[in-house]
PDB file of C-alpha atoms in Angstrom:
ATOM      1  CA  UNK A   1      -0.003  -0.009   0.019  1.00 91.00           C
ATOM      2  CA  UNK A   2       0.996   3.545  -0.649  1.00 94.00           C
ATOM      3  CA  UNK A   3      -0.363   6.564   1.169  1.00 96.00           C
ATOM      4  CA  UNK A   4      -0.424  10.054  -0.433  1.00 97.00           C
ATOM      5  CA  UNK A   5      -1.061  13.268   1.412  1.00 96.00           C
ATOM      6  CA  UNK A   6      -1.504  16.513  -0.491  1.00 96.00           C
ATOM      7  CA  UNK A   7      -1.073  19.970   0.941  1.00 96.00           C
ATOM      8  CA  UNK A   8      -0.696  23.563  -0.200  1.00 97.00           C
ATOM      9  CA  UNK A   9      -4.130  24.238  -1.575  1.00 96.00           C
ATOM     10  CA  UNK A  10      -6.095  27.346  -0.676  1.00 97.00           C
ATOM     11  CA  UNK A  11      -7.792  30.491  -1.845  1.00 97.00           C
ATOM     12  CA  UNK A  12      -5.849  32.805  -4.097  1.00 98.00           C
ATOM     13  CA  UNK A  13      -6.607  35.746  -6.395  1.00 98.00           C
ATOM     14  CA  UNK A  14      -6.312  35.462 -10.122  1.00 98.00           C
ATOM     15  CA  UNK A  15      -2.738  35.957 -11.199  1.00 98.00           C
ATOM     16  CA  UNK A  16      -1.388  34.529  -7.961  1.00 98.00           C
ATOM     17  CA  UNK A  17       0.635  31.400  -7.278  1.00 98.00           C
ATOM     18  CA  UNK A  18       0.419  28.261  -5.211  1.00 98.00           C
ATOM     19  CA  UNK A  19       2.718  25.320  -4.655  1.00 98.00           C
ATOM     20  CA  UNK A  20       1.089  21.976  -3.979  1.00 98.00           C
ATOM     21  CA  UNK A  21       2.961  19.178  -2.304  1.00 98.00           C
ATOM     22  CA  UNK A  22       2.289  15.475  -2.131  1.00 97.00           C
ATOM     23  CA  UNK A  23       4.130  13.221   0.257  1.00 96.00           C
ATOM     24  CA  UNK A  24       4.168   9.484  -0.351  1.00 95.00           C
ATOM     25  CA  UNK A  25       4.682   6.799   2.215  1.00 91.00           C
ATOM     26  CA  UNK A  26       4.467   3.035   2.394  1.00 89.00           C
ATOM     27  CA  UNK A  27       5.688   0.828  -0.459  1.00 84.00           C
ATOM     28  CA  UNK A  28       7.805   3.475  -2.155  1.00 77.00           C
ATOM     29  CA  UNK A  29      10.944   1.415  -2.599  1.00 72.00           C
ATOM     30  CA  UNK A  30      10.490   0.897  -6.334  1.00 77.00           C
ATOM     31  CA  UNK A  31      10.735   3.460  -9.060  1.00 88.00           C
ATOM     32  CA  UNK A  32       7.451   5.214  -9.605  1.00 93.00           C
ATOM     33  CA  UNK A  33       5.919   8.042 -11.530  1.00 96.00           C
ATOM     34  CA  UNK A  34       3.771  10.711 -10.017  1.00 97.00           C
ATOM     35  CA  UNK A  35       0.983  12.769 -11.424  1.00 97.00           C
ATOM     36  CA  UNK A  36      -1.324  15.612 -10.610  1.00 98.00           C
ATOM     37  CA  UNK A  37      -4.975  15.659 -11.627  1.00 98.00           C
ATOM     38  CA  UNK A  38      -7.840  17.939 -10.909  1.00 98.00           C
ATOM     39  CA  UNK A  39     -11.641  17.791 -10.776  1.00 98.00           C
ATOM     40  CA  UNK A  40     -13.923  20.770 -10.888  1.00 96.00           C
ATOM     41  CA  UNK A  41     -17.560  20.499  -9.792  1.00 92.00           C
ATOM     42  CA  UNK A  42     -19.660  18.731 -12.417  1.00 95.00           C
ATOM     43  CA  UNK A  43     -16.647  17.788 -14.496  1.00 96.00           C
ATOM     44  CA  UNK A  44     -14.552  14.690 -14.953  1.00 95.00           C
ATOM     45  CA  UNK A  45     -11.167  14.346 -13.407  1.00 96.00           C
ATOM     46  CA  UNK A  46      -8.532  15.627 -15.791  1.00 96.00           C
ATOM     47  CA  UNK A  47      -4.799  15.282 -16.170  1.00 97.00           C
ATOM     48  CA  UNK A  48      -2.626  18.235 -15.105  1.00 98.00           C
ATOM     49  CA  UNK A  49       0.974  17.118 -14.986  1.00 98.00           C
ATOM     50  CA  UNK A  50       3.188  14.059 -14.520  1.00 98.00           C
ATOM     51  CA  UNK A  51       6.770  13.303 -13.828  1.00 97.00           C
ATOM     52  CA  UNK A  52       8.982  10.280 -14.158  1.00 96.00           C
ATOM     53  CA  UNK A  53      10.981   8.675 -11.377  1.00 94.00           C
ATOM     54  CA  UNK A  54      14.189  10.441 -12.437  1.00 93.00           C
ATOM     55  CA  UNK A  55      12.450  13.712 -13.085  1.00 94.00           C
ATOM     56  CA  UNK A  56      13.865  13.811 -16.592  1.00 95.00           C
ATOM     57  CA  UNK A  57      10.453  13.403 -18.216  1.00 96.00           C
ATOM     58  CA  UNK A  58       7.554  15.729 -17.485  1.00 97.00           C
ATOM     59  CA  UNK A  59       4.231  16.165 -19.181  1.00 97.00           C
ATOM     60  CA  UNK A  60       1.653  18.889 -18.870  1.00 98.00           C
ATOM     61  CA  UNK A  61      -1.903  19.509 -19.957  1.00 97.00           C
ATOM     62  CA  UNK A  62      -2.168  22.307 -22.504  1.00 97.00           C
ATOM     63  CA  UNK A  63      -4.307  24.211 -20.064  1.00 97.00           C
ATOM     64  CA  UNK A  64      -1.445  24.613 -17.574  1.00 97.00           C
ATOM     65  CA  UNK A  65       1.621  24.403 -19.823  1.00 97.00           C
ATOM     66  CA  UNK A  66       3.854  27.395 -19.349  1.00 97.00           C
ATOM     67  CA  UNK A  67       2.208  28.262 -16.003  1.00 97.00           C
ATOM     68  CA  UNK A  68       2.981  25.219 -13.965  1.00 98.00           C
ATOM     69  CA  UNK A  69       6.036  23.147 -13.069  1.00 98.00           C
ATOM     70  CA  UNK A  70       6.045  19.659 -11.622  1.00 98.00           C
ATOM     71  CA  UNK A  71       9.099  18.500  -9.674  1.00 98.00           C
ATOM     72  CA  UNK A  72      10.040  15.831  -7.176  1.00 96.00           C
ATOM     73  CA  UNK A  73      12.404  15.167  -4.340  1.00 96.00           C
ATOM     74  CA  UNK A  74      12.932  11.403  -4.044  1.00 94.00           C
ATOM     75  CA  UNK A  75      14.862  11.761  -0.816  1.00 93.00           C
ATOM     76  CA  UNK A  76      11.591  13.004   0.684  1.00 94.00           C
ATOM     77  CA  UNK A  77       9.220  10.943  -1.461  1.00 94.00           C
ATOM     78  CA  UNK A  78       7.502  14.188  -2.315  1.00 96.00           C
ATOM     79  CA  UNK A  79       6.246  15.691  -5.570  1.00 97.00           C
ATOM     80  CA  UNK A  80       5.407  19.339  -6.083  1.00 98.00           C
ATOM     81  CA  UNK A  81       3.275  21.327  -8.421  1.00 98.00           C
ATOM     82  CA  UNK A  82       4.135  24.995  -8.707  1.00 98.00           C
ATOM     83  CA  UNK A  83       1.283  26.905 -10.276  1.00 98.00           C
ATOM     84  CA  UNK A  84       1.657  30.476 -11.432  1.00 98.00           C
ATOM     85  CA  UNK A  85      -0.625  33.001 -13.106  1.00 98.00           C
ATOM     86  CA  UNK A  86      -3.636  31.165 -11.718  1.00 98.00           C
ATOM     87  CA  UNK A  87      -7.018  31.673 -13.367  1.00 97.00           C
ATOM     88  CA  UNK A  88     -10.510  31.151 -12.044  1.00 97.00           C
ATOM     89  CA  UNK A  89     -10.832  28.126 -14.328  1.00 96.00           C
ATOM     90  CA  UNK A  90      -8.036  26.488 -12.399  1.00 98.00           C
ATOM     91  CA  UNK A  91     -10.462  26.162  -9.439  1.00 98.00           C
ATOM     92  CA  UNK A  92     -10.773  22.467  -8.575  1.00 98.00           C
ATOM     93  CA  UNK A  93      -9.799  19.768  -6.182  1.00 98.00           C
ATOM     94  CA  UNK A  94      -6.247  18.721  -6.989  1.00 98.00           C
ATOM     95  CA  UNK A  95      -5.212  15.092  -6.519  1.00 98.00           C
ATOM     96  CA  UNK A  96      -1.815  13.501  -6.680  1.00 97.00           C
ATOM     97  CA  UNK A  97      -1.428   9.987  -7.915  1.00 97.00           C
ATOM     98  CA  UNK A  98       1.205   7.223  -7.863  1.00 96.00           C
ATOM     99  CA  UNK A  99       2.091   4.779 -10.577  1.00 95.00           C
ATOM    100  CA  UNK A 100       4.666   2.035 -10.348  1.00 94.00           C
ATOM    101  CA  UNK A 101       6.903   2.229 -13.449  1.00 90.00           C
ATOM    102  CA  UNK A 102       7.165   4.693 -16.300  1.00 92.00           C
ATOM    103  CA  UNK A 103       5.332   7.994 -16.426  1.00 92.00           C
ATOM    104  CA  UNK A 104       1.778   7.859 -17.694  1.00 93.00           C
ATOM    105  CA  UNK A 105      -0.992  10.442 -18.062  1.00 94.00           C
ATOM    106  CA  UNK A 106      -4.194   8.394 -17.986  1.00 94.00           C
ATOM    107  CA  UNK A 107      -5.977   8.335 -14.628  1.00 93.00           C
ATOM    108  CA  UNK A 108      -7.001   4.619 -14.742  1.00 94.00           C
ATOM    109  CA  UNK A 109      -3.315   3.638 -14.954  1.00 95.00           C
ATOM    110  CA  UNK A 110      -2.463   5.116 -11.583  1.00 96.00           C
ATOM    111  CA  UNK A 111      -2.287   2.767  -8.647  1.00 94.00           C
ATOM    112  CA  UNK A 112      -2.886   5.091  -5.675  1.00 96.00           C
ATOM    113  CA  UNK A 113      -4.541   8.395  -5.068  1.00 97.00           C
ATOM    114  CA  UNK A 114      -4.500  11.095  -2.443  1.00 97.00           C
ATOM    115  CA  UNK A 115      -7.518  12.627  -0.832  1.00 97.00           C
ATOM    116  CA  UNK A 116      -7.186  15.882  -2.740  1.00 97.00           C
ATOM    117  CA  UNK A 117      -6.591  19.506  -1.825  1.00 97.00           C
ATOM    118  CA  UNK A 118      -8.907  22.356  -2.803  1.00 98.00           C
ATOM    119  CA  UNK A 119      -7.638  25.201  -4.957  1.00 98.00           C
ATOM    120  CA  UNK A 120      -9.908  28.166  -5.376  1.00 98.00           C
ATOM    121  CA  UNK A 121      -8.985  31.089  -7.579  1.00 98.00           C
ATOM    122  CA  UNK A 122     -11.034  34.205  -7.259  1.00 97.00           C
ATOM    123  CA  UNK A 123     -11.490  36.736 -10.053  1.00 93.00           C
TER     124      UNK A 123
END
């Protein structure tokens, strides 16, 4: 089992920034990819960003590309999502997810999920 705990969400004005963190614990001894997803009310969960075990490969949704940066610190089993120039349409619950093996972007391929952290961007 792997446990994921997100933090860093909150209320921010449009144009502001937030850094989300996700700490993994449990069976983290193998290489694993990490991803961030989000779900707004009435919408499906959507991919935001993902990063490989080494950090060499990163992927972003078009909606956040250029405004967000995913990174990780394997010594702390933690992945981060730095979000800048936030827009009201970024408002959602943000989830981190864990996948054993190579980086993927499809939600069903992820093995474990966090509980989510709310991000609200006011206009």
